[in-house]
mmCIF file of C-alpha atoms in Angstrom:
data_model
loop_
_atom_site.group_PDB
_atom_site.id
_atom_site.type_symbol
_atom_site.label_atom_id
_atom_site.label_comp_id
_atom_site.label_asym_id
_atom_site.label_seq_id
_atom_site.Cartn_x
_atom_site.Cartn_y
_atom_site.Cartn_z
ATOM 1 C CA UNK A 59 -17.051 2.270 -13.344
ATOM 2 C CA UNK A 60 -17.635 -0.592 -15.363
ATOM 3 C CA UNK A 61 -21.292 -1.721 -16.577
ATOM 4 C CA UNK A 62 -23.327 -4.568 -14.900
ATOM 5 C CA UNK A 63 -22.038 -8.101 -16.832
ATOM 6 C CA UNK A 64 -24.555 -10.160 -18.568
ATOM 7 C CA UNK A 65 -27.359 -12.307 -16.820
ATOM 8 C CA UNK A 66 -25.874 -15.423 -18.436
ATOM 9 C CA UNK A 67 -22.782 -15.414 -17.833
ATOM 10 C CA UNK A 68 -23.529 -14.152 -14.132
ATOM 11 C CA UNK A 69 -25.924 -17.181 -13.890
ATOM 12 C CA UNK A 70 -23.019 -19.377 -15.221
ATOM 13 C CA UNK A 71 -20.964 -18.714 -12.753
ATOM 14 C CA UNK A 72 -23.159 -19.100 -9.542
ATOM 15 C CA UNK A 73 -24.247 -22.443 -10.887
ATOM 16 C CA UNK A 74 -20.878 -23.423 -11.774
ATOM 17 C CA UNK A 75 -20.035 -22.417 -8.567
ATOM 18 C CA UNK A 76 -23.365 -24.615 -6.862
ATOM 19 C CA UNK A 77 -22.258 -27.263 -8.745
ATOM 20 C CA UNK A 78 -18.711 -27.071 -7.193
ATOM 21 C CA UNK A 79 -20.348 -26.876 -3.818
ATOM 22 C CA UNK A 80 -22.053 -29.661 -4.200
ATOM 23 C CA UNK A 81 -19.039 -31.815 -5.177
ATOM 24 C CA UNK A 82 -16.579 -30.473 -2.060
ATOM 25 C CA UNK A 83 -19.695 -31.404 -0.147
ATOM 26 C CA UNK A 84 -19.850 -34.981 -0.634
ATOM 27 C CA UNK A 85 -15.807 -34.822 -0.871
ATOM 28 C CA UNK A 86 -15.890 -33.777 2.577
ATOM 29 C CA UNK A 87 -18.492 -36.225 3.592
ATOM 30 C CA UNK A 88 -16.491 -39.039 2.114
ATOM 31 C CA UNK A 89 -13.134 -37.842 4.119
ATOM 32 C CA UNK A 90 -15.489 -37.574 7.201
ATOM 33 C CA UNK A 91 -16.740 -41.053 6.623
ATOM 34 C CA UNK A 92 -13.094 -42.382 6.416
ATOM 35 C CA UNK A 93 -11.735 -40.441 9.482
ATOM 36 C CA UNK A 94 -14.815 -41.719 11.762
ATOM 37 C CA UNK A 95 -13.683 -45.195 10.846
ATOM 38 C CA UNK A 96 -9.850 -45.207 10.499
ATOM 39 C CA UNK A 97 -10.541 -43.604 14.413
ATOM 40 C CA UNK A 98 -12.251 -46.354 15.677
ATOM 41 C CA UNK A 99 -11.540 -49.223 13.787
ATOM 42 C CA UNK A 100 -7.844 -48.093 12.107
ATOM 43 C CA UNK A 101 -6.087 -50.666 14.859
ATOM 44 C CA UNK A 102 -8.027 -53.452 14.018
ATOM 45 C CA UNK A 103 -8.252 -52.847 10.271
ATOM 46 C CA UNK A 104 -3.672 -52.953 10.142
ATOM 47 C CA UNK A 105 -4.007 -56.181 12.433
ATOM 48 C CA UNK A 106 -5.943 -58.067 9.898
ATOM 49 C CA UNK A 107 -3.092 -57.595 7.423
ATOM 50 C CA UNK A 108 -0.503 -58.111 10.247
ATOM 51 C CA UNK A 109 0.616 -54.558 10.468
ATOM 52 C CA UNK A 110 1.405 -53.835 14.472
ATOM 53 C CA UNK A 111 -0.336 -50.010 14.598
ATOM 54 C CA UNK A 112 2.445 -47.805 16.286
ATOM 55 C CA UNK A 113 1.212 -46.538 19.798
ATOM 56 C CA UNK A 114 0.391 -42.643 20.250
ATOM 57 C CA UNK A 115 2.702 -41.236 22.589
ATOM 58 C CA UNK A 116 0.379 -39.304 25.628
ATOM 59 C CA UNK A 117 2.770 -36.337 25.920
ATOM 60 C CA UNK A 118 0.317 -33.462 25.051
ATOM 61 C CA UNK A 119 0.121 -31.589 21.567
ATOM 62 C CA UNK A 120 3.380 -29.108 21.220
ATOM 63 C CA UNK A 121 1.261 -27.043 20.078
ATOM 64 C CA UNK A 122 -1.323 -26.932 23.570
ATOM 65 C CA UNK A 123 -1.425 -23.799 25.456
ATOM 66 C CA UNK A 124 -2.218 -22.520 28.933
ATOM 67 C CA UNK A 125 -5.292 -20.157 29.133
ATOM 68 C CA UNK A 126 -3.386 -16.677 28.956
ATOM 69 C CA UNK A 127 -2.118 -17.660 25.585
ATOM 70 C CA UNK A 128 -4.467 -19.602 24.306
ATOM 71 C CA UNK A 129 -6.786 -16.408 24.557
ATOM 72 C CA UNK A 130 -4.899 -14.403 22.033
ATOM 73 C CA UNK A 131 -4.007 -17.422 19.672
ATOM 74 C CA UNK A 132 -7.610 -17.587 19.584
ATOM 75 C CA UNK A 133 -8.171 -14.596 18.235
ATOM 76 C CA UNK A 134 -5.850 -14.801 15.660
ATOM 77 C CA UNK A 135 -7.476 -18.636 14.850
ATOM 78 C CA UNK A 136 -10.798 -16.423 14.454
ATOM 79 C CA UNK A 137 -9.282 -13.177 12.502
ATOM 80 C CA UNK A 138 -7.736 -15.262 9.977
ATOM 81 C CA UNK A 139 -10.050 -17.528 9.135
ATOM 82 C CA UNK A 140 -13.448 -15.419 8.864
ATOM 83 C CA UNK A 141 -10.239 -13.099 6.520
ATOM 84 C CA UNK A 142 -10.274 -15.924 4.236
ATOM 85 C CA UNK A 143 -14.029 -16.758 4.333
ATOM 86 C CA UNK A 144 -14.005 -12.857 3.332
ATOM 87 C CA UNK A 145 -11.956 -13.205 0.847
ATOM 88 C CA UNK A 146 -13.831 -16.329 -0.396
ATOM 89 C CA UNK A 147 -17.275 -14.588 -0.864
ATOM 90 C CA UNK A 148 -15.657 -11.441 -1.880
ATOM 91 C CA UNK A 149 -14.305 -13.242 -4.801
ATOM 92 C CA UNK A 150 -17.723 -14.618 -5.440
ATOM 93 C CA UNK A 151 -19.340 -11.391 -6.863
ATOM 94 C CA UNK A 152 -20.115 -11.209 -10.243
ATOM 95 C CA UNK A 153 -17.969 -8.378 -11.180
ATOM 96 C CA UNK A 154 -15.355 -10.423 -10.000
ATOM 97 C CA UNK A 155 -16.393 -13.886 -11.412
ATOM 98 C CA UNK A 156 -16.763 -12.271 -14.909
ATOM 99 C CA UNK A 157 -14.317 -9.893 -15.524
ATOM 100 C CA UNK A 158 -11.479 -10.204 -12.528
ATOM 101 C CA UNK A 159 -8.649 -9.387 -15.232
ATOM 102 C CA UNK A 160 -10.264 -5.795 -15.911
ATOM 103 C CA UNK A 161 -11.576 -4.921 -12.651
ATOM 104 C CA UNK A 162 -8.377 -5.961 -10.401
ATOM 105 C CA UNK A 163 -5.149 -6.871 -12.374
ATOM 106 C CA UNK A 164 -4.472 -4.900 -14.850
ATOM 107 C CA UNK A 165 -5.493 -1.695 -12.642
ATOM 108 C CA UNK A 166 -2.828 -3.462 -10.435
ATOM 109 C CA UNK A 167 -0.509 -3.523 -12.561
ATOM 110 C CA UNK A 168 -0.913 -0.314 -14.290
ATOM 111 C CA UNK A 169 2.311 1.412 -13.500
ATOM 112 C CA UNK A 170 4.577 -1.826 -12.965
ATOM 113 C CA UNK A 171 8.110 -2.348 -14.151
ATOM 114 C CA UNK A 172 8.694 -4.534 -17.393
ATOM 115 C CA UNK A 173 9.410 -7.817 -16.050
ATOM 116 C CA UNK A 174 6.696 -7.570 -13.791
ATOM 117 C CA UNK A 175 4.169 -6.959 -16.434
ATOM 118 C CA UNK A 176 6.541 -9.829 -18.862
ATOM 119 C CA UNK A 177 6.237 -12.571 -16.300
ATOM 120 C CA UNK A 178 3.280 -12.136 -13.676
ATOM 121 C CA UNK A 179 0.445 -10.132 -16.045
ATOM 122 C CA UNK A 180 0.662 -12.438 -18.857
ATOM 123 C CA UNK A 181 0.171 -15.829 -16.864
ATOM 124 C CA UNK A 182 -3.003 -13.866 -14.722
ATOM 125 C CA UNK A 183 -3.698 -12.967 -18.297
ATOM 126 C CA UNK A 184 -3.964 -16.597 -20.131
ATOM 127 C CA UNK A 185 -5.409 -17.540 -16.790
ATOM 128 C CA UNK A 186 -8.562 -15.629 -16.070
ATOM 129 C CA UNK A 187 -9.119 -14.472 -19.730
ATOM 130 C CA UNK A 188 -8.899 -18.230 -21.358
ATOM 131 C CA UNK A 189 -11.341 -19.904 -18.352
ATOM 132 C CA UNK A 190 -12.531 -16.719 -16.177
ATOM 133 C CA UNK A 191 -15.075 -18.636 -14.861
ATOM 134 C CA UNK A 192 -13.122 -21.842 -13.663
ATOM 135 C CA UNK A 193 -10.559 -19.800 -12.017
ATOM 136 C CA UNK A 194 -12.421 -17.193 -10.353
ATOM 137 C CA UNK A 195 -14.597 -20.367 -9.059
ATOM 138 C CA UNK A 196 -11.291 -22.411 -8.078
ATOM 139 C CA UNK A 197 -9.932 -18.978 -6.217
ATOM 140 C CA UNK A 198 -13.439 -18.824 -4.586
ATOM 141 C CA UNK A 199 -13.414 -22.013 -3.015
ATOM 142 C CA UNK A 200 -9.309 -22.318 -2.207
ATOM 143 C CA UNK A 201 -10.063 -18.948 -0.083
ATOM 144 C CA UNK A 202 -13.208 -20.608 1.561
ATOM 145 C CA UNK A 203 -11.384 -23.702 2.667
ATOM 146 C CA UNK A 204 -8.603 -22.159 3.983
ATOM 147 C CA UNK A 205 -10.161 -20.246 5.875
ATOM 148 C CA UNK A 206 -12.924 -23.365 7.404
ATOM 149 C CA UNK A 207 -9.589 -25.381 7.712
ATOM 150 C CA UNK A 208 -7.605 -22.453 9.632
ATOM 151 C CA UNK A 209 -10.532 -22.401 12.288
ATOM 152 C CA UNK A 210 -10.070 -25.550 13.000
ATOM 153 C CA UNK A 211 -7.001 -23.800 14.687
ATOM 154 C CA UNK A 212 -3.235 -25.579 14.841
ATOM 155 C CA UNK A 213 -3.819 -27.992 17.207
ATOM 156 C CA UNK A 214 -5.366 -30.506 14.579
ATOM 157 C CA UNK A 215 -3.256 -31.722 11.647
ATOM 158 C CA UNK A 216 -6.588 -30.360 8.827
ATOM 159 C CA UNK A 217 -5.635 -26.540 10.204
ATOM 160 C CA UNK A 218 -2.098 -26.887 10.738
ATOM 161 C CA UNK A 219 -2.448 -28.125 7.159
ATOM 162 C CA UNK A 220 -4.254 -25.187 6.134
ATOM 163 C CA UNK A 221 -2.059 -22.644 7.778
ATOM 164 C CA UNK A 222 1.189 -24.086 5.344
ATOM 165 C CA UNK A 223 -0.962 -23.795 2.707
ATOM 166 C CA UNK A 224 -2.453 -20.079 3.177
ATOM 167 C CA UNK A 225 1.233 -19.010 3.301
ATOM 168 C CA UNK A 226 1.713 -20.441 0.122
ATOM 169 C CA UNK A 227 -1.697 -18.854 -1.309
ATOM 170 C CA UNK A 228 -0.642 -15.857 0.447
ATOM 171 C CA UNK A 229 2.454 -15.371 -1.349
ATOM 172 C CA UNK A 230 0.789 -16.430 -4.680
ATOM 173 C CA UNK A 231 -2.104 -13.569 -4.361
ATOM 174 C CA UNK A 232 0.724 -11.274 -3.506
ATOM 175 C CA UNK A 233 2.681 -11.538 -6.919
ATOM 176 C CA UNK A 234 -0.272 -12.458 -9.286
ATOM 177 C CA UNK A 235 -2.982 -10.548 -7.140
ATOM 178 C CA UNK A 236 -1.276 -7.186 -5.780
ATOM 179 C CA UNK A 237 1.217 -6.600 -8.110
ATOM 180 C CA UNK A 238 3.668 -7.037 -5.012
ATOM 181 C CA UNK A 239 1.875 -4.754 -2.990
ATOM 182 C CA UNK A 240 2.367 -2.167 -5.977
ATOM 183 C CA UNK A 241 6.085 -1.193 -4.226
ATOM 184 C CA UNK A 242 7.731 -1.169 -7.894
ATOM 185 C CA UNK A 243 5.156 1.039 -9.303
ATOM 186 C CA UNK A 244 4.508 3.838 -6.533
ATOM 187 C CA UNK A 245 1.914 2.291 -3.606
ATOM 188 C CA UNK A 246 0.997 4.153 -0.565
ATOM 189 C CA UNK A 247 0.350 2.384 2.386
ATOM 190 C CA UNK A 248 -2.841 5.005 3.044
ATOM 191 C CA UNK A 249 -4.051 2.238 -0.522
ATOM 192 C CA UNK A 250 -2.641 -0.892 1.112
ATOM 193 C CA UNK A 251 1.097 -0.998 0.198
ATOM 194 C CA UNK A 252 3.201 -3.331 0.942
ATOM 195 C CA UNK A 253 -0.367 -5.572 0.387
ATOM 196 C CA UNK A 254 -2.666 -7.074 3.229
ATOM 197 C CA UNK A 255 -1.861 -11.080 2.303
ATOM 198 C CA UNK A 256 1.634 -10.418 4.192
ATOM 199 C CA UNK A 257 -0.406 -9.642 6.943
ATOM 200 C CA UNK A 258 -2.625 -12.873 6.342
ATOM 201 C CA UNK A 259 0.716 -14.936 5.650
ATOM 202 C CA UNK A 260 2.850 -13.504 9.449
ATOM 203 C CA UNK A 261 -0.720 -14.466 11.093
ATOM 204 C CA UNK A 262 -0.162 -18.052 9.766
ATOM 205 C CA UNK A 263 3.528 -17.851 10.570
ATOM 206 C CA UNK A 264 2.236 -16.915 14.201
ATOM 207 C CA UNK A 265 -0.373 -20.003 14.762
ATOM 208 C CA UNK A 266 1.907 -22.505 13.299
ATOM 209 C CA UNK A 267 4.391 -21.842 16.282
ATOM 210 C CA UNK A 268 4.264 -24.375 19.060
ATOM 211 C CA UNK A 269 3.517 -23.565 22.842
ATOM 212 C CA UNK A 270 6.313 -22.963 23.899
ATOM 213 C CA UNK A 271 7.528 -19.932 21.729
ATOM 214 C CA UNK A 272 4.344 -18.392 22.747
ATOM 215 C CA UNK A 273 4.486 -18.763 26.761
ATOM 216 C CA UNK A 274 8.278 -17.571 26.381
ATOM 217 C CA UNK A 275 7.156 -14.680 24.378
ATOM 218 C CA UNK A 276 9.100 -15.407 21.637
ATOM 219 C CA UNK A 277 5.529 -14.678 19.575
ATOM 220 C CA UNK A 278 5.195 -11.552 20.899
ATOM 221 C CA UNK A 279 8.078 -10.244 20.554
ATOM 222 C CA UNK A 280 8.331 -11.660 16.881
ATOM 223 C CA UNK A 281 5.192 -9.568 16.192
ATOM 224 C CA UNK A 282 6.480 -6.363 17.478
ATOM 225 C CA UNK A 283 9.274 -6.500 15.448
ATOM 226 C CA UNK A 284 6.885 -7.281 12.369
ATOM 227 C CA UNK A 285 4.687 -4.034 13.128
ATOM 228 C CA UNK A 286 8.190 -1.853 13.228
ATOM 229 C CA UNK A 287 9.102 -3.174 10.308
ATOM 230 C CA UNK A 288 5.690 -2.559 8.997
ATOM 231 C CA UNK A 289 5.332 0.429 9.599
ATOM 232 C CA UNK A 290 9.041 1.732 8.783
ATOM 233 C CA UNK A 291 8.553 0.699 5.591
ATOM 234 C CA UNK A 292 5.397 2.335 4.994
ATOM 235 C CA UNK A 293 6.841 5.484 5.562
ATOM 236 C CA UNK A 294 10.159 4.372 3.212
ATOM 237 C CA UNK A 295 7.597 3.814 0.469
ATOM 238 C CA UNK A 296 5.309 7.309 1.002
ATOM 239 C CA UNK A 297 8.747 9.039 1.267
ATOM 240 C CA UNK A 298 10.301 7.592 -2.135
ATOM 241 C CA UNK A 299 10.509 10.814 -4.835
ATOM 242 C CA UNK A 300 9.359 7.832 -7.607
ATOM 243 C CA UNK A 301 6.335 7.759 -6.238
ATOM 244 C CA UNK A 302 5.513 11.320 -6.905
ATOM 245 C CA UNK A 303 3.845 11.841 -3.479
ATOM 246 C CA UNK A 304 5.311 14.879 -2.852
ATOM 247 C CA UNK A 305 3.928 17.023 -5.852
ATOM 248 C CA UNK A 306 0.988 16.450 -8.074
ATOM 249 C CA UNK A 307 -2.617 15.047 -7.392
ATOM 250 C CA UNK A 308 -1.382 11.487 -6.616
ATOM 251 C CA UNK A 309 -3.047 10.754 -3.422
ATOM 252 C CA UNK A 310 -6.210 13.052 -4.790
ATOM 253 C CA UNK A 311 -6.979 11.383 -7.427
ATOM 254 C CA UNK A 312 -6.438 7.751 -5.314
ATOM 255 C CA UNK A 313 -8.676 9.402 -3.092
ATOM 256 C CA UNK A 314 -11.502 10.915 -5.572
ATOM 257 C CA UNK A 315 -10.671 7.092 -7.506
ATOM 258 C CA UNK A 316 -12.322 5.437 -4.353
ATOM 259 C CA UNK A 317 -14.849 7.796 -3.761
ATOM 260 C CA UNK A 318 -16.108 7.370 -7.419
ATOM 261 C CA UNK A 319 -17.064 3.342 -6.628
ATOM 262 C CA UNK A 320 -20.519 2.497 -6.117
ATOM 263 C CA UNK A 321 -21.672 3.360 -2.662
ATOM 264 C CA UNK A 322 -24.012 4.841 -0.503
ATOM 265 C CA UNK A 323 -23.291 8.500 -0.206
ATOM 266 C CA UNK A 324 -22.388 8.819 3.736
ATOM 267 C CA UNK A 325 -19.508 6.926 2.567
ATOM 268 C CA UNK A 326 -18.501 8.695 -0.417
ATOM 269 C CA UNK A 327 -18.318 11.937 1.147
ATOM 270 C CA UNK A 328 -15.908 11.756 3.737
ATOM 271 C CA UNK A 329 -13.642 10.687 0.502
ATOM 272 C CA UNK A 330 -14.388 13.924 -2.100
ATOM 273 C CA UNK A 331 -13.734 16.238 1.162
ATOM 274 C CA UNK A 332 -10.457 14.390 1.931
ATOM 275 C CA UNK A 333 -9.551 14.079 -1.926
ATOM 276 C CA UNK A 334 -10.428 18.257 -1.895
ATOM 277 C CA UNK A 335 -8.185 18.305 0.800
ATOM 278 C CA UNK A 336 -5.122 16.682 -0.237
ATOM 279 C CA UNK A 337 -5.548 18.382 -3.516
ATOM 280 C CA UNK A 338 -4.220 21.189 -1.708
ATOM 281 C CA UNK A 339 -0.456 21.221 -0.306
ATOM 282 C CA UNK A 340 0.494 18.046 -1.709
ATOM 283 C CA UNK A 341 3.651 18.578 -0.146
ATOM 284 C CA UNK A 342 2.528 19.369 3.556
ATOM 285 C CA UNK A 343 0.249 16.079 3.445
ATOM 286 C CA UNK A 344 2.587 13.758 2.412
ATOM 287 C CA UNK A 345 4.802 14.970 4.891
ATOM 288 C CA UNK A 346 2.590 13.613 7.561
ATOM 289 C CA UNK A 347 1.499 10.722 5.757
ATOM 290 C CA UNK A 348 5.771 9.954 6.339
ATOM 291 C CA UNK A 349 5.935 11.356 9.331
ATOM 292 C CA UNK A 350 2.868 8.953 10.856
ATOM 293 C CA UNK A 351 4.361 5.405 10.266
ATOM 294 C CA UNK A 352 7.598 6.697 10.919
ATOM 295 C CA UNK A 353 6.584 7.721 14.808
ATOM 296 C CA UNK A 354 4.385 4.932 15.324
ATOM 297 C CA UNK A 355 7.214 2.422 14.025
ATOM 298 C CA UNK A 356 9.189 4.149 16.818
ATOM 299 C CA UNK A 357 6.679 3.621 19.213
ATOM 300 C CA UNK A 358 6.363 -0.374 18.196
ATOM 301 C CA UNK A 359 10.244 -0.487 18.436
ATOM 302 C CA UNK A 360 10.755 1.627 21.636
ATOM 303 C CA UNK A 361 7.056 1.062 23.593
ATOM 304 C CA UNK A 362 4.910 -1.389 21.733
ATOM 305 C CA UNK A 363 3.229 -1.996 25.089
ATOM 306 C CA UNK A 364 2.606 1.477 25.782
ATOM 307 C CA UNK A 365 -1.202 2.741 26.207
ATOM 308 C CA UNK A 366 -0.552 5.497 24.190
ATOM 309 C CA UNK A 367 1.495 3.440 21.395
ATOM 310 C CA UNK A 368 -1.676 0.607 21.509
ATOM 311 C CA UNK A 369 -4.330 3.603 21.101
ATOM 312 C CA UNK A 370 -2.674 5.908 17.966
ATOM 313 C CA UNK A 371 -2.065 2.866 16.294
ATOM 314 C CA UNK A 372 -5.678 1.378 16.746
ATOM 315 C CA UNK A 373 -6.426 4.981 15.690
ATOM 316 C CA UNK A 374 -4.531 5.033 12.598
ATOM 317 C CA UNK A 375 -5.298 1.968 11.425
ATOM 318 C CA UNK A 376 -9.160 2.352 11.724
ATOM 319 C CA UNK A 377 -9.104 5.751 10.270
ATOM 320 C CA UNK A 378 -6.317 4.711 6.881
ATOM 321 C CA UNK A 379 -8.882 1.477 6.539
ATOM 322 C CA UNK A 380 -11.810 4.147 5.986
ATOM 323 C CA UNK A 381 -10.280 7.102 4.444
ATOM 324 C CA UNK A 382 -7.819 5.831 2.918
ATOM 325 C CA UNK A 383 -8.945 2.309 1.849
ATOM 326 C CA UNK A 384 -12.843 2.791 1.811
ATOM 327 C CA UNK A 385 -12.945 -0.594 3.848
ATOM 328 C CA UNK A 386 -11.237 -2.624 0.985
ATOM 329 C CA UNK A 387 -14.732 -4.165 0.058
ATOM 330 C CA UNK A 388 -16.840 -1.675 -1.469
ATOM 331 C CA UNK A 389 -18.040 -1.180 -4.995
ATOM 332 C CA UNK A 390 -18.473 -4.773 -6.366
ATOM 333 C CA UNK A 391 -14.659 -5.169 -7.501
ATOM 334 C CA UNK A 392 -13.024 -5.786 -3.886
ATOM 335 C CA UNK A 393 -11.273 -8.685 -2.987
ATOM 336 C CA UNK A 394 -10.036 -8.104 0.145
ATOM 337 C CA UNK A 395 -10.923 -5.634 3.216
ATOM 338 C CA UNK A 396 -7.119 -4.145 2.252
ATOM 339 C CA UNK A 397 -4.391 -3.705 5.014
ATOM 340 C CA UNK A 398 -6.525 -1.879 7.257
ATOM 341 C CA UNK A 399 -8.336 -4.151 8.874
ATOM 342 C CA UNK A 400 -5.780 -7.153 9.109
ATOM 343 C CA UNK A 401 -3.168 -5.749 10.833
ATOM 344 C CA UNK A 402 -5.125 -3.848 13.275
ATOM 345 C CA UNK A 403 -6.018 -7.300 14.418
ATOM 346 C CA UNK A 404 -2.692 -8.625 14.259
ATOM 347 C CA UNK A 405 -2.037 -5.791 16.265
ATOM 348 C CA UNK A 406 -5.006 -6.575 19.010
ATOM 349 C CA UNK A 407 -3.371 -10.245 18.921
ATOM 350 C CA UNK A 408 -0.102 -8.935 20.321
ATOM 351 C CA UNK A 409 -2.190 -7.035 22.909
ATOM 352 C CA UNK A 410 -4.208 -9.784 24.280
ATOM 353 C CA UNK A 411 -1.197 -11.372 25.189
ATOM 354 C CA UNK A 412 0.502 -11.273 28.588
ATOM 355 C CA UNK A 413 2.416 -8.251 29.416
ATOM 356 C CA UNK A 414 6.273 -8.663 29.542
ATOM 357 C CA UNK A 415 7.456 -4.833 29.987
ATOM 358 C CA UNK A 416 9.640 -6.059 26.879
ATOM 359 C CA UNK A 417 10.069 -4.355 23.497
ATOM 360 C CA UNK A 418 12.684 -4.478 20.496
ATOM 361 C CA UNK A 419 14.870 -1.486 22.104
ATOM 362 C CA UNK A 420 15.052 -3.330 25.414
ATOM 363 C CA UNK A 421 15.625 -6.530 23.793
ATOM 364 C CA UNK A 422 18.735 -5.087 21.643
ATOM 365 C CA UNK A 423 20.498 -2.906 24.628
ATOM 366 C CA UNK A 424 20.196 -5.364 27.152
ATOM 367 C CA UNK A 425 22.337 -8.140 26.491
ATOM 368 C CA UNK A 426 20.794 -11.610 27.777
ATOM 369 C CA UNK A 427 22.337 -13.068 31.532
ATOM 370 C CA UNK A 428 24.412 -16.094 30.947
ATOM 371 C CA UNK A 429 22.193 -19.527 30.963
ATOM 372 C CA UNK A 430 23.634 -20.414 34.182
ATOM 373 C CA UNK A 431 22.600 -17.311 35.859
ATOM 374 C CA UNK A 432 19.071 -17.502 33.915
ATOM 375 C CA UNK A 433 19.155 -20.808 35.613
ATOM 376 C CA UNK A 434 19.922 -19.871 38.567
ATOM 377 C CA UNK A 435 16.769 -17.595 38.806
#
């Protein structure tokens, strides 16, 4: 555990951070200003300077949907952007804002290959050592707004704009943030492996699609397939001999690691009895720990619709976010609520959806009927 950092530089950072609030406030009032007017006086305002304003066409948004969709896409509108909010104010706490390089990357990247130590640790490095408090501010506030801008859901151009950009961000925090979800240097998926901002980046890739690959299921069916694949390669990863799973106090020391953060004790405890736990039969545990992805992947590929599928992985998920993740958010250094969390509500997203009696297996052994038949129908 590290100790508390100094008042000044704590108060430093919250004002730099007021002061930046401050300024995207009356940035934001500015572009709110402009919109009001461009919206009711744009036409007349081109006319003046001779410009003939092109007509909106009255077909409908592509992206409008009927109320059993629009349900679930809801849902996901609301999961991913209070995620980023998270994120946002996680990213605001003074462990965090004063020493992010020690408390999350180089812990994250403890263990990495060269080149990924070469390339990614020394630009996080010059980064949040040369300006810690800029950046941490500037990765508060990009979090923030993506998130506010992703509520505003893809309908409107500000979250559809929002949504391209979160994948980007996504795949930035990734590489720079989780060390690639730690899969070159050993990561468990009961820590978070293969990282929760792939989770954040399919749940943009899912509200950017228009209405029509929703009603035709073409959504749902892309997020079972992204749960298999999940999952199958969670078990890949707890099953690789490199990552020394199968022998040794790996997973106990992860465990007793976690349990060591600052926290109230009900929470700690579950964590030292697991941790005593898994010291013993190293072997035997990580043989379920393969053995649990690797059924419910089956499920998600064979049954993703299934009661019983839809309950063990609710389950699973709930249980690997506590035990094994100790909610992602505790203990002043978290930036994230880890895998946990997101894709059991990726996972309720696919639920809340209409039911087809489709899955991946189905899809793959049952040819499609010509389009003229289709057609027919």
């Amino acid at each position: 555990m590290s100790s508390a950092p100094p008042v000044h530089t704590v108060g430093a950072f919250y004002k730099l951070l007021l002061i930046e609030w401050a300024v995207l406030l009356g940035v934001s009032a500015i572009i709110y200003l402009i919109a009001r007017f461009w919206k009711s006086e744009g036409e007349g305002f081109l006319r003046e300077f001779g410009v003939e304003p092109r007509h909106k066409q009255n077909g409908g948004s592509p992206y409008r949907l009927a109320a059993p969709h629009a349900k679930a896409r809801r849902l996901a509108v609301w999961s991913l952007g209070l995620l980023w909010i998270l994120d946002g104010l996680l990213q605001a706490q003074p462990e965090l804002g004063t020493n992010f390089f020690g408390a999350v990357i180089q812990p994250v990247m403890s263990g990495q290959p060269r080149w990924v130590n070469d390339v990614f640790l020394s630009v996080t490095q010059l980064l949040f050592t040369s300006r810690p408090l800029w950046f941490d501010s500037l990765t508060v506030w990009i979090q923030i707004l993506l998130g506010v801008g992703t509520l505003a859901g893809p309908e409107r151009f500000i979250g559809r704009l929002a949504l391209q950009v979160s994948i980007a961000w996504s795949l930035v925090v990734w590489a720079f943030g989780e060390g690639f979800g730690q899969i070159f240097s050993g990561g468990s998926w009961l820590m978070g492996s293969p990282g929760s901002v792939l989770v954040y980046a399919a749940l943009a890739v899912v509200l950017l699609a228009k209405g029509d690959a929703w009603e035709h299921g073409q959504v749902k069916h892309s997020m079972q397939w992204f749960v298999t694949v999940w999952f199958l390669a969670s078990a890949i990863l707890q099953a690789l001999p490199s990552a020394g799973y199968w022998s040794g106090n790996g997973l106990a020391d992860m465990e007793v690691g976690m349990a060591q953060m600052p926290q109230p004790h009900f929470l700690s405890a579950p964590l030292y009895a697991l941790a005593h736990a898994l010291s013993h039969g190293p072997m035997g545990w990580n043989a379920v720990f393969v053995a649990v992805p690797l059924v419910l992947a089956v499920g998600w590929f064979t049954a993703p619709e299934s009661r019983a599928v839809q309950v063990a992985t609710g389950v699973v998920l709930l249980l690997v976010w506590w035990l094994g993740q100790d909610f992602g958010v505790v203990g002043g250094a978290g930036t994230d609520p880890n895998t946990g969390l997101p894709l059991f509500l990726i996972t309720l997203v696919h639920h809340a959806q209409p039911r087809d009696g489709s899955s991946p297996w189905t899809r793959l052994a049952r040819p499609r009927p010509p389009a003229a038949i289709r057609n027919a129908k």
